[in-house]
Coordinates of C-alpha atoms and ligand atoms in Angstrom, one line a residue:
M1 CA 90.8 -21.0 102.0
T2 CA 88.1 -18.7 103.3
Q3 CA 85.2 -21.1 103.9
A4 CA 86.2 -23.6 106.5
E5 CA 85.4 -26.7 104.4
T6 CA 86.5 -29.1 107.0
S7 CA 85.1 -28.1 110.4
V8 CA 87.7 -28.3 113.0
D9 CA 85.3 -27.7 115.9
F10 CA 81.6 -27.9 116.5
V11 CA 81.1 -24.2 116.2
R12 CA 82.7 -24.1 112.8
G13 CA 80.6 -27.2 111.9
I14 CA 77.4 -25.3 112.7
I15 CA 78.5 -22.3 110.7
A16 CA 79.5 -24.4 107.7
D17 CA 76.0 -26.1 107.9
D18 CA 74.3 -22.7 108.0
N19 CA 76.3 -21.5 105.0
R20 CA 75.2 -24.6 103.1
S21 CA 71.6 -24.2 104.0
G22 CA 71.7 -20.4 103.4
K23 CA 70.3 -19.7 106.9
F24 CA 72.1 -16.3 107.0
G25 CA 72.7 -16.0 103.3
G26 CA 76.3 -16.9 103.8
R27 CA 77.0 -14.0 106.1
V28 CA 79.1 -14.5 109.2
V29 CA 79.1 -11.8 111.9
T30 CA 80.4 -12.7 115.3
R31 CA 81.1 -10.5 118.3
F32 CA 83.3 -10.4 121.4
P33 CA 81.1 -8.8 124.1
P34 CA 83.1 -7.9 127.3
E35 CA 81.5 -6.1 130.2
P36 CA 84.0 -3.3 131.0
N37 CA 84.2 -4.2 134.7
G38 CA 87.7 -5.5 134.8
Y39 CA 90.7 -6.4 132.7
L40 CA 90.6 -9.3 130.3
H41 CA 92.0 -12.7 131.3
I42 CA 93.2 -15.7 129.4
G43 CA 89.6 -17.1 129.4
H44 CA 88.6 -14.1 127.4
A45 CA 91.5 -14.7 125.1
K46 CA 89.9 -18.1 124.2
S47 CA 86.6 -16.3 123.3
I48 CA 88.5 -13.6 121.4
C49 CA 90.5 -16.1 119.4
L50 CA 87.3 -18.1 118.7
N51 CA 85.1 -15.1 117.6
F52 CA 87.7 -13.3 115.6
G53 CA 89.0 -16.6 114.2
L54 CA 85.5 -17.6 113.0
A55 CA 85.2 -14.2 111.2
A56 CA 88.6 -14.7 109.6
D57 CA 87.9 -18.3 108.5
F58 CA 84.5 -17.6 107.1
D59 CA 85.3 -14.3 105.5
G60 CA 83.1 -12.5 108.0
V61 CA 83.5 -9.8 110.5
C62 CA 83.8 -9.8 114.3
H63 CA 82.5 -6.9 116.3
L64 CA 83.9 -5.6 119.6
R65 CA 80.9 -4.7 121.7
F66 CA 81.0 -3.4 125.2
D67 CA 78.1 -4.8 127.2
D68 CA 78.0 -1.8 129.4
T69 CA 74.7 -2.0 131.1
N70 CA 75.8 -1.9 134.7
P71 CA 77.1 1.6 135.6
S72 CA 78.0 0.6 139.2
R73 CA 81.0 -1.5 138.2
E74 CA 82.1 -0.1 134.9
E75 CA 84.9 2.3 134.1
M76 CA 86.6 3.9 131.1
E77 CA 89.9 2.4 132.3
F78 CA 88.5 -1.0 131.6
V79 CA 87.2 0.0 128.2
E80 CA 90.6 1.2 127.2
S81 CA 92.5 -1.8 128.6
I82 CA 90.2 -4.2 126.8
Q83 CA 90.8 -2.5 123.4
E84 CA 94.6 -2.6 124.0
D85 CA 94.5 -6.2 124.9
V86 CA 92.4 -7.3 121.9
R87 CA 94.7 -5.4 119.6
W88 CA 97.8 -6.8 121.3
L89 CA 96.5 -10.3 120.7
G90 CA 96.5 -9.4 117.1
Y91 CA 92.9 -8.8 116.3
D92 CA 91.2 -5.9 114.5
W93 CA 87.6 -5.0 114.7
G94 CA 87.9 -2.3 112.1
D95 CA 84.9 0.0 112.2
N96 CA 82.9 -2.4 114.3
L97 CA 83.3 -1.0 117.8
F98 CA 79.9 -0.9 119.6
Y99 CA 78.5 -0.2 123.0
A100 CA 75.2 -1.7 124.3
S101 CA 74.8 1.8 125.9
D102 CA 74.4 3.2 122.3
Y103 CA 71.2 1.1 122.2
F104 CA 69.6 2.3 125.4
G105 CA 67.0 4.3 123.4
Q106 CA 66.2 1.4 121.1
L107 CA 66.0 -1.0 124.0
Y108 CA 63.6 1.4 125.8
E109 CA 61.4 1.3 122.7
Y110 CA 61.6 -2.5 122.6
A111 CA 60.5 -2.6 126.2
T112 CA 57.6 -0.3 125.5
K113 CA 56.5 -2.6 122.6
L114 CA 56.5 -5.6 124.9
I115 CA 54.3 -3.6 127.4
E116 CA 51.9 -2.6 124.5
N117 CA 51.7 -6.3 123.5
G118 CA 50.8 -7.3 127.1
K119 CA 54.2 -9.1 127.4
A120 CA 55.7 -6.9 130.2
Y121 CA 54.6 -5.2 133.3
V122 CA 55.9 -2.9 136.0
C123 CA 56.3 -4.8 139.3
D124 CA 56.5 -3.2 142.8
L125 CA 57.9 -6.2 144.6
T126 CA 61.3 -5.7 146.2
G127 CA 64.3 -7.6 145.0
D128 CA 64.0 -10.0 147.9
E129 CA 60.3 -10.6 147.2
V130 CA 61.0 -11.2 143.5
R131 CA 63.5 -13.9 144.5
E132 CA 61.1 -15.4 146.9
Y133 CA 58.2 -15.5 144.4
R134 CA 60.4 -17.1 141.8
G135 CA 60.3 -20.5 143.5
N136 CA 63.0 -23.0 142.7
L137 CA 63.8 -26.1 140.6
T138 CA 61.3 -28.2 142.5
E139 CA 58.6 -25.6 143.3
P140 CA 56.8 -23.4 140.8
G141 CA 56.9 -19.6 141.3
K142 CA 54.1 -17.4 142.5
E143 CA 52.6 -14.7 140.3
S144 CA 53.4 -11.1 141.3
P145 CA 50.3 -9.2 142.5
Y146 CA 51.2 -6.5 140.0
R147 CA 51.2 -8.9 137.1
N148 CA 47.8 -8.0 135.8
R149 CA 48.1 -4.2 135.5
T150 CA 46.6 -2.8 132.4
V151 CA 48.7 -1.9 129.4
E152 CA 48.0 1.8 130.1
E153 CA 48.9 1.7 133.7
N154 CA 52.2 -0.2 132.8
L155 CA 53.1 2.4 130.1
N156 CA 52.6 5.2 132.6
L157 CA 54.5 3.6 135.3
F158 CA 57.4 2.7 133.0
K159 CA 57.5 6.3 131.7
S160 CA 57.7 7.5 135.3
M161 CA 60.5 5.0 136.0
R162 CA 62.3 6.4 133.0
A163 CA 61.6 10.0 134.1
G164 CA 63.3 9.3 137.4
F165 CA 60.2 9.7 139.6
F166 CA 60.9 6.5 141.6
E167 CA 63.4 5.4 144.1
E168 CA 66.0 2.7 143.4
G169 CA 64.6 -0.7 144.1
S170 CA 60.9 0.4 144.2
H171 CA 59.9 -0.8 140.7
T172 CA 61.1 -3.1 138.0
L173 CA 59.9 -3.9 134.5
R174 CA 59.4 -7.6 134.1
A175 CA 58.5 -9.9 131.2
K176 CA 55.2 -11.6 131.5
I177 CA 56.1 -15.2 130.6
D178 CA 55.3 -18.1 132.9
M179 CA 55.9 -18.3 136.7
A180 CA 55.6 -22.1 136.5
A181 CA 58.2 -22.5 133.7
P182 CA 60.7 -25.3 134.5
N183 CA 63.4 -22.9 133.3
L184 CA 63.7 -20.3 136.1
N185 CA 65.0 -17.7 133.6
L186 CA 61.5 -17.7 132.1
R187 CA 59.7 -16.9 135.4
D188 CA 58.9 -13.3 134.6
P189 CA 62.6 -12.1 134.4
V190 CA 63.4 -8.5 135.3
L191 CA 64.1 -6.4 132.2
Y192 CA 64.8 -3.0 133.7
R193 CA 65.7 -1.8 137.1
I194 CA 66.1 1.7 138.6
L195 CA 69.7 2.7 139.2
K196 CA 70.5 6.4 139.9
Q197 CA 74.1 6.1 138.9
T198 CA 76.3 7.9 136.5
H199 CA 77.2 5.8 133.4
H200 CA 80.7 6.1 132.0
R201 CA 79.2 7.0 128.6
T202 CA 75.6 8.1 129.0
G203 CA 76.2 10.1 132.2
D204 CA 73.0 10.8 134.1
E205 CA 70.7 10.5 131.1
W206 CA 69.2 7.2 132.3
P207 CA 67.8 6.4 135.8
I208 CA 66.9 2.9 134.6
Y209 CA 69.2 0.3 133.1
P210 CA 68.3 -2.9 131.1
M211 CA 69.4 -6.2 132.6
Y212 CA 72.0 -8.2 130.8
D213 CA 69.5 -10.7 129.3
F214 CA 67.3 -7.9 127.9
A215 CA 70.3 -6.1 126.4
H216 CA 72.5 -8.8 125.0
G217 CA 70.3 -10.6 122.5
Q218 CA 68.7 -7.4 121.3
S219 CA 72.2 -5.8 120.8
D220 CA 73.2 -8.9 118.7
S221 CA 70.0 -8.4 116.7
I222 CA 70.6 -4.7 116.2
E223 CA 74.1 -5.5 114.9
N224 CA 72.8 -8.3 112.6
V225 CA 75.1 -10.7 114.4
T226 CA 74.7 -14.2 112.9
H227 CA 76.4 -16.4 115.4
S228 CA 76.4 -15.2 119.0
V229 CA 79.0 -17.5 120.6
C230 CA 79.0 -17.5 124.4
T231 CA 80.0 -19.8 127.3
L232 CA 77.9 -22.7 128.6
E233 CA 76.4 -20.9 131.6
F234 CA 74.2 -19.0 129.1
E235 CA 72.6 -22.2 127.7
D236 CA 69.7 -21.9 130.1
H237 CA 69.3 -18.3 129.0
R238 CA 68.9 -19.2 125.3
P239 CA 65.1 -19.8 125.5
L240 CA 64.8 -16.3 126.9
Y241 CA 67.2 -14.9 124.3
D242 CA 64.9 -16.4 121.6
W243 CA 61.7 -15.4 123.4
F244 CA 62.7 -11.7 123.2
L245 CA 63.6 -11.8 119.5
N246 CA 60.4 -13.7 118.8
E247 CA 58.1 -11.4 120.7
L248 CA 59.7 -8.3 119.3
D249 CA 59.8 -9.9 115.9
I250 CA 63.3 -8.6 115.1
Y251 CA 66.3 -10.0 113.4
R252 CA 67.2 -13.4 114.9
S253 CA 70.8 -14.1 115.8
Q254 CA 71.7 -17.7 116.7
Q255 CA 73.2 -18.2 120.2
I256 CA 75.8 -21.0 120.4
E257 CA 77.4 -22.1 123.7
F258 CA 80.9 -23.6 124.2
A259 CA 82.8 -24.6 127.3
R260 CA 84.7 -21.9 129.1
L261 CA 88.4 -22.2 129.7
N262 CA 89.6 -23.3 133.1
I263 CA 93.3 -23.7 133.9
T264 CA 95.0 -25.5 136.8
H265 CA 96.6 -23.5 139.5
T266 CA 94.6 -20.4 138.4
V267 CA 91.4 -18.6 139.1
L268 CA 89.7 -16.8 136.2
S269 CA 86.7 -15.1 137.5
K270 CA 86.9 -11.3 137.6
R271 CA 85.4 -11.3 141.1
R272 CA 88.3 -13.5 142.3
L273 CA 90.9 -11.4 140.5
I274 CA 89.5 -8.2 142.1
E275 CA 89.7 -9.9 145.5
L276 CA 93.4 -10.7 144.8
I277 CA 94.1 -7.1 144.0
N278 CA 92.1 -5.6 146.8
G279 CA 93.6 -8.0 149.3
G280 CA 97.1 -7.0 148.3
Y281 CA 98.0 -10.5 147.3
V282 CA 99.2 -9.2 143.9
N283 CA 100.2 -5.8 142.7
G284 CA 97.3 -4.8 140.4
W285 CA 95.7 -6.1 137.2
D286 CA 99.0 -6.4 135.4
D287 CA 101.0 -8.2 138.1
P288 CA 103.0 -10.8 136.1
R289 CA 101.4 -13.5 138.3
M290 CA 97.9 -12.6 137.2
P291 CA 96.1 -14.7 134.4
T292 CA 95.1 -11.4 132.9
I293 CA 96.2 -10.6 129.4
S294 CA 98.1 -7.5 130.7
G295 CA 99.7 -9.6 133.4
L296 CA 100.8 -12.3 130.9
R297 CA 102.1 -9.6 128.6
R298 CA 104.2 -8.1 131.4
R299 CA 105.3 -11.5 132.4
G300 CA 106.8 -12.0 128.8
Y301 CA 104.1 -14.0 127.0
T302 CA 103.9 -13.3 123.3
P303 CA 100.5 -12.9 121.5
E304 CA 101.6 -15.8 119.3
A305 CA 102.0 -18.1 122.3
L306 CA 98.6 -17.2 123.5
R307 CA 97.0 -17.7 120.1
N308 CA 98.8 -21.0 119.7
F309 CA 97.5 -22.1 123.1
C310 CA 94.0 -21.2 122.1
D311 CA 94.4 -23.2 118.9
R312 CA 95.6 -26.2 120.8
I313 CA 92.8 -26.4 123.4
S314 CA 89.7 -27.5 121.8
V315 CA 86.5 -25.6 121.5
A316 CA 84.0 -28.1 122.9
R317 CA 80.7 -28.3 124.6
R318 CA 82.0 -30.1 127.6
D319 CA 83.6 -28.3 130.6
N320 CA 87.2 -29.2 131.2
T321 CA 90.3 -27.9 132.8
V322 CA 93.6 -27.4 130.9
E323 CA 96.9 -28.1 132.6
I324 CA 98.9 -24.9 133.1
A325 CA 101.9 -27.0 131.9
L326 CA 100.4 -27.0 128.4
L327 CA 100.2 -23.2 128.4
E328 CA 103.8 -23.0 129.5
H329 CA 104.9 -25.6 127.0
T330 CA 103.3 -23.6 124.2
L331 CA 105.0 -20.5 125.5
R332 CA 108.5 -22.1 125.6
D333 CA 107.9 -23.4 122.1
D334 CA 107.5 -19.8 120.9
L335 CA 110.2 -18.2 123.1
N336 CA 112.8 -20.8 122.2
K337 CA 112.7 -19.7 118.6
R338 CA 112.8 -15.9 119.2
S339 CA 114.9 -15.4 122.4
P340 CA 118.6 -14.7 122.2
R341 CA 120.6 -16.6 124.8
V342 CA 122.5 -14.6 127.4
M343 CA 124.1 -15.3 130.8
G344 CA 122.8 -14.1 134.0
V345 CA 123.6 -15.2 137.6
L346 CA 120.6 -14.7 139.9
D347 CA 122.2 -15.7 143.2
P348 CA 125.9 -14.9 142.7
L349 CA 128.9 -16.6 144.3
K350 CA 132.3 -14.9 143.6
V351 CA 135.0 -17.0 141.9
V352 CA 138.6 -15.8 141.8
I353 CA 140.7 -17.5 139.2
E354 CA 144.1 -17.2 140.8
N355 CA 146.3 -18.1 137.8
Y356 CA 144.4 -15.8 135.5
P357 CA 146.3 -12.4 135.1
E358 CA 144.8 -9.4 136.8
G359 CA 143.6 -6.8 134.3
K360 CA 143.4 -9.3 131.4
V361 CA 140.2 -9.4 129.4
E362 CA 139.4 -12.0 126.8
D363 CA 136.4 -12.0 124.4
I364 CA 134.5 -15.3 124.7
I365 CA 132.5 -16.0 121.6
S366 CA 129.0 -17.2 122.3
T367 CA 126.2 -18.2 120.0
N368 CA 123.0 -16.1 120.3
N369 CA 120.7 -18.9 119.6
P370 CA 121.8 -22.5 118.8
E371 CA 118.3 -23.1 117.4
D372 CA 118.7 -20.3 114.9
L373 CA 122.3 -19.5 113.8
T374 CA 121.1 -16.6 111.8
M375 CA 120.8 -14.8 115.1
G376 CA 124.6 -14.6 115.2
E377 CA 127.2 -14.5 117.9
R378 CA 128.4 -12.1 120.5
N379 CA 131.5 -11.5 122.6
V380 CA 131.3 -11.9 126.3
P381 CA 134.2 -10.5 128.4
F382 CA 136.1 -13.0 130.6
T383 CA 138.2 -11.8 133.5
R384 CA 140.0 -13.0 136.6
V385 CA 136.9 -12.6 138.9
V386 CA 133.6 -14.0 137.8
Y387 CA 130.3 -14.9 139.4
I388 CA 128.6 -18.3 139.2
E389 CA 125.3 -19.4 140.7
K390 CA 125.5 -20.3 144.4
D391 CA 123.5 -23.4 143.4
D392 CA 126.3 -24.6 141.1
F393 CA 128.6 -25.2 144.1
R394 CA 128.4 -27.6 147.0
E395 CA 131.1 -27.8 149.6
V396 CA 130.0 -31.4 150.2
P397 CA 128.6 -32.6 147.0
P398 CA 125.6 -35.0 147.3
P399 CA 125.6 -38.0 145.0
K400 CA 125.0 -37.2 141.3
F401 CA 126.0 -33.6 141.8
Y402 CA 128.3 -32.9 138.9
R403 CA 128.8 -29.2 139.4
L404 CA 131.6 -27.5 141.3
S405 CA 133.0 -28.6 144.7
P406 CA 136.5 -28.5 146.2
G407 CA 138.9 -30.5 144.0
R408 CA 136.5 -30.7 141.1
E409 CA 136.7 -29.4 137.6
V410 CA 133.8 -27.9 135.6
R411 CA 133.4 -25.9 132.4
L412 CA 132.6 -22.2 132.5
K413 CA 130.3 -22.0 129.5
D414 CA 132.2 -21.2 126.2
A415 CA 135.2 -20.1 128.3
Y416 CA 137.6 -22.4 130.2
Y417 CA 137.7 -25.4 132.5
I418 CA 138.2 -24.3 136.1
T419 CA 139.1 -26.3 139.2
C420 CA 138.1 -25.3 142.7
N421 CA 141.0 -25.4 145.1
S422 CA 139.7 -23.8 148.3
V423 CA 136.8 -21.7 149.7
V424 CA 136.6 -18.5 151.7
K425 CA 134.0 -18.4 154.4
D426 CA 132.2 -15.6 156.3
E427 CA 133.8 -15.6 159.7
T428 CA 130.6 -15.2 161.7
T429 CA 128.1 -17.2 159.6
G430 CA 130.4 -19.8 158.1
E431 CA 128.7 -19.3 154.7
V432 CA 130.9 -19.9 151.7
I433 CA 131.4 -16.4 150.2
E434 CA 134.1 -17.0 147.6
L435 CA 135.8 -19.8 145.7
R436 CA 139.5 -19.8 144.9
C437 CA 140.0 -21.6 141.6
T438 CA 142.5 -22.1 138.8
Y439 CA 141.8 -22.4 135.1
D440 CA 143.4 -24.5 132.4
P441 CA 144.7 -22.2 129.6
N442 CA 144.4 -25.1 127.2
T443 CA 140.6 -25.2 127.4
F444 CA 139.8 -22.0 125.7
G445 CA 136.3 -22.0 124.2
G446 CA 135.2 -24.6 126.7
T447 CA 136.8 -27.7 125.2
S448 CA 140.0 -29.3 126.3
A449 CA 142.8 -29.8 123.7
D450 CA 143.7 -33.2 125.3
G451 CA 140.1 -34.4 125.0
R452 CA 139.5 -34.4 128.7
K453 CA 135.8 -34.2 129.6
V454 CA 134.0 -32.5 132.5
R455 CA 130.5 -33.3 133.4
G456 CA 129.3 -29.9 134.6
T457 CA 128.9 -26.6 132.8
A458 CA 128.2 -23.4 134.7
H459 CA 127.1 -20.1 133.4
W460 CA 129.1 -17.1 134.6
V461 CA 129.4 -13.3 134.5
S462 CA 132.5 -11.2 134.8
E463 CA 132.6 -9.2 138.0
E464 CA 134.1 -6.2 136.3
Y465 CA 131.6 -6.0 133.5
A466 CA 128.5 -7.3 135.2
V467 CA 125.2 -5.4 135.1
D468 CA 123.5 -5.3 138.5
A469 CA 119.8 -6.1 138.2
E470 CA 116.8 -7.1 140.1
V471 CA 115.2 -10.4 138.8
R472 CA 111.8 -11.4 139.9
V473 CA 111.3 -15.2 139.7
Y474 CA 107.6 -16.1 139.4
D475 CA 105.9 -19.4 140.1
H476 CA 102.2 -20.5 139.9
L477 CA 100.0 -18.2 142.0
F478 CA 98.3 -21.2 143.6
T479 CA 99.7 -24.3 145.0
T480 CA 96.7 -26.5 144.3
L481 CA 95.2 -27.7 141.0
D482 CA 91.8 -26.1 141.6
P483 CA 92.2 -23.2 144.1
D484 CA 88.4 -23.0 144.4
D485 CA 88.2 -26.6 145.7
V486 CA 88.6 -26.0 149.4
P487 CA 87.3 -27.9 152.4
E488 CA 84.5 -26.5 154.6
G489 CA 85.7 -23.6 156.7
S490 CA 88.8 -22.7 154.7
D491 CA 89.2 -20.1 152.0
W492 CA 90.4 -20.3 148.4
K493 CA 93.0 -17.7 149.2
D494 CA 94.6 -20.2 151.6
N495 CA 95.9 -21.9 148.4
I496 CA 97.9 -18.9 147.4
N497 CA 101.6 -19.9 146.8
P498 CA 103.7 -17.9 149.3
D499 CA 106.6 -18.2 146.9
S500 CA 104.8 -17.1 143.8
M501 CA 107.3 -14.2 143.6
V502 CA 110.9 -14.4 144.8
V503 CA 112.9 -11.3 144.2
M504 CA 116.6 -11.7 143.5
E505 CA 117.9 -8.3 144.3
S506 CA 121.6 -8.6 143.4
A507 CA 121.6 -10.5 140.2
K508 CA 124.6 -10.1 137.9
L509 CA 123.9 -10.1 134.2
E510 CA 126.2 -10.0 131.2
P511 CA 127.1 -6.5 129.8
G512 CA 124.6 -4.8 127.6
L513 CA 121.5 -6.1 129.2
N514 CA 120.9 -2.8 131.0
Q515 CA 120.2 -1.4 127.5
A516 CA 117.4 -3.9 126.8
K517 CA 114.0 -2.2 126.4
P518 CA 110.9 -3.1 128.5
G519 CA 109.3 -6.1 126.9
E520 CA 112.5 -7.5 125.4
R521 CA 112.9 -11.2 125.9
F522 CA 115.9 -13.4 126.5
Q523 CA 116.8 -16.9 127.5
F524 CA 119.1 -16.9 130.5
L525 CA 121.2 -20.0 129.9
R526 CA 120.1 -22.9 132.1
L527 CA 117.6 -20.7 134.0
G528 CA 114.6 -20.0 131.8
Y529 CA 113.1 -17.2 129.7
F530 CA 113.1 -13.7 131.1
C531 CA 111.8 -10.3 129.9
V532 CA 112.5 -6.7 130.8
D533 CA 109.8 -5.3 133.1
K534 CA 107.9 -2.2 132.2
D535 CA 109.4 -0.4 135.2
S536 CA 113.0 -1.2 134.2
T537 CA 115.5 1.5 133.4
P538 CA 119.2 1.3 132.3
E539 CA 120.2 2.5 135.8
A540 CA 118.0 0.0 137.6
P541 CA 117.2 -2.9 135.3
I542 CA 114.4 -5.2 136.3
F543 CA 113.8 -8.6 134.7
N544 CA 110.8 -11.0 135.1
R545 CA 111.2 -14.7 134.8
T546 CA 108.6 -15.6 132.2
V547 CA 109.0 -19.4 132.6
A548 CA 111.6 -21.9 133.7
L549 CA 113.2 -24.1 131.1
R550 CA 112.1 -27.5 132.5
D551 CA 109.1 -28.6 130.4
T552 CA 106.8 -30.6 132.6
W553 CA 104.3 -30.9 129.8
A554 CA 106.7 -32.5 127.4
R555 CA 107.6 -35.0 130.1
M556 CA 104.0 -35.8 130.9
D557 CA 103.4 -36.2 127.2
Q558 CA 106.2 -38.8 127.0
D559 CA 104.7 -40.6 129.9
R560 CA 101.3 -40.6 128.3
K561 CA 102.8 -42.1 125.1
K562 CA 104.6 -44.8 127.1
N563 CA 101.4 -45.9 128.8
Ligands
ATP1 P1 84.3 -13.6 134.5 O1 83.4 -14.8 134.7 O2 85.7 -13.8 134.5 O3 83.9 -12.5 135.4 P2 82.6 -12.7 132.4 O4 82.1 -13.8 131.7 O5 81.7 -12.1 133.4 O6 84.0 -13.1 133.1 P3 82.5 -10.9 130.3 O7 83.1 -9.5 130.2 O8 81.0 -10.9 130.4 O9 83.2 -11.6 131.5 O10 83.0 -11.8 129.2 C1 83.1 -11.5 127.8 C2 83.1 -12.7 127.0 O11 84.1 -13.6 127.3 C3 81.8 -13.5 127.2 O12 81.3 -13.9 125.9 C4 82.2 -14.7 128.0 O13 81.4 -15.8 127.7 C5 83.7 -14.9 127.6 N1 84.4 -15.5 128.6 C6 84.6 -15.1 129.9 N2 85.3 -16.0 130.6 C7 85.7 -17.0 129.8 C8 86.4 -18.2 129.9 N3 87.0 -18.6 131.1 N4 86.6 -19.0 128.8 C9 86.0 -18.6 127.6 N5 85.3 -17.5 127.4 C10 85.1 -16.7 128.5
MG2 MG1 79.7 -11.6 132.8

């Protein structure tokens, strides 16, 4: 099916209607228009999935267009990372890679045309004065004293602006619309400003730059975009978008607004993300705690999980906030199918099995993925000394603790039943540093020949064969649902989770895992999903915890169904 017959969201509904009425002759051209002033985040992923998804569903095309009209904040690094991220998400813009800066010449001509038609003027007010004259929602604005310059005077001044004769901030080109318009965007908006800055693509060719509003719609028009899908904050800009196309009498794209993505425990504005980086709260754009696409990728997210997530959250016109638990649920769903199971001990406690012969090694057969038996089995070496998780032992077990404690028997996964007989403590700190245990030789494979059951199963790694690794355990970057919701006098950064990254420096992993390549993903039994960090080497392996196993979304969903 190419034509989306049944519209699954309101944008698809509009396009289906347009195709029926022949508004664009059945053509569908969308675009994803990032400003290259930062790395993409998961909010952008929603827009990418929507725009490229529309093109795919309606047999159209989606352009990637850099809205690069602000040289002061834009860089090639961002242009490159954005392309990498869109490709990684699984989308292809083909030949349709564009830059608003390629249209600077055309936009300059459009501006000249507006001046010639008496619809734009050069204004000498300062930025502050322009703001002051604009008025507000209750008071109309005041007309600029420069508003009634002649066409000729305006043309000359604009040419001088373009020639670089004026200082930054001394002049702007403004549309002549209506200083009393209820919509503030129509109160003679600025179209061009003077900026003596080097642009990452056009160099020093232009001393003036178009404002976003003047560049965006006209770029859509130049590219014959049919449906210009953007987020709700641009709804109030639509009358201006249409005004330009109308006054210039050029191809008319249709702007459609949808609600941006918000996620709990997360901030998504680039301004905030830059603050996190500059303040040293995270280690760069691709820190695995960042909601950036590069951060999520390094964390171990798959493109499929992100696309599935974008499918599940609806495209609507009303603002809402999505639970981060839904994102993690979608991720687990995907990782569960593809990740081989392995054993890793993050916080090791040494276990000596006293009745197991020294030097003996047995192959324990373990299933790689109980959800997908085609992924096969592997052998894991079992020896006299193994590590278990510190957390799987309590000297004095609390109620309902079914794991190991003195006198108790548990199963070592797929291996044997062991019983703890005594503990060895550090003489100065009193901390338990070693368990002395015995095993039952009649429980090979983790089941007892006599049908005896144990309640606890622990994962383990042989001391002799263990791979030493660093494991970084991540949690939400913010402790509160909406980090931006702070009382007077406090700062959103106060909501940063101090435990968002816990580094386990002496983790012990089953043999072979030092050979795993950066980006490879595993489920560590009982602990969660992990992936190899980009900085990992066979000599110094580093793993990131992508997500824990416990699925709070599934639980909340059950609760919802009960009520
Ligand atoms: P930010 O607010 O994070 O700084 P932005 O909107 O300034 O982002 P752009 O590069 O201008 O970033 O965005 C490119 C496209 O992505 C725009 O069409 C924008 O509407 C869309 N977009 C940005 N953030 C979100 C979001 N949270 N949800 C959905 N779409 C978004
Ligand atoms: Mg923006």
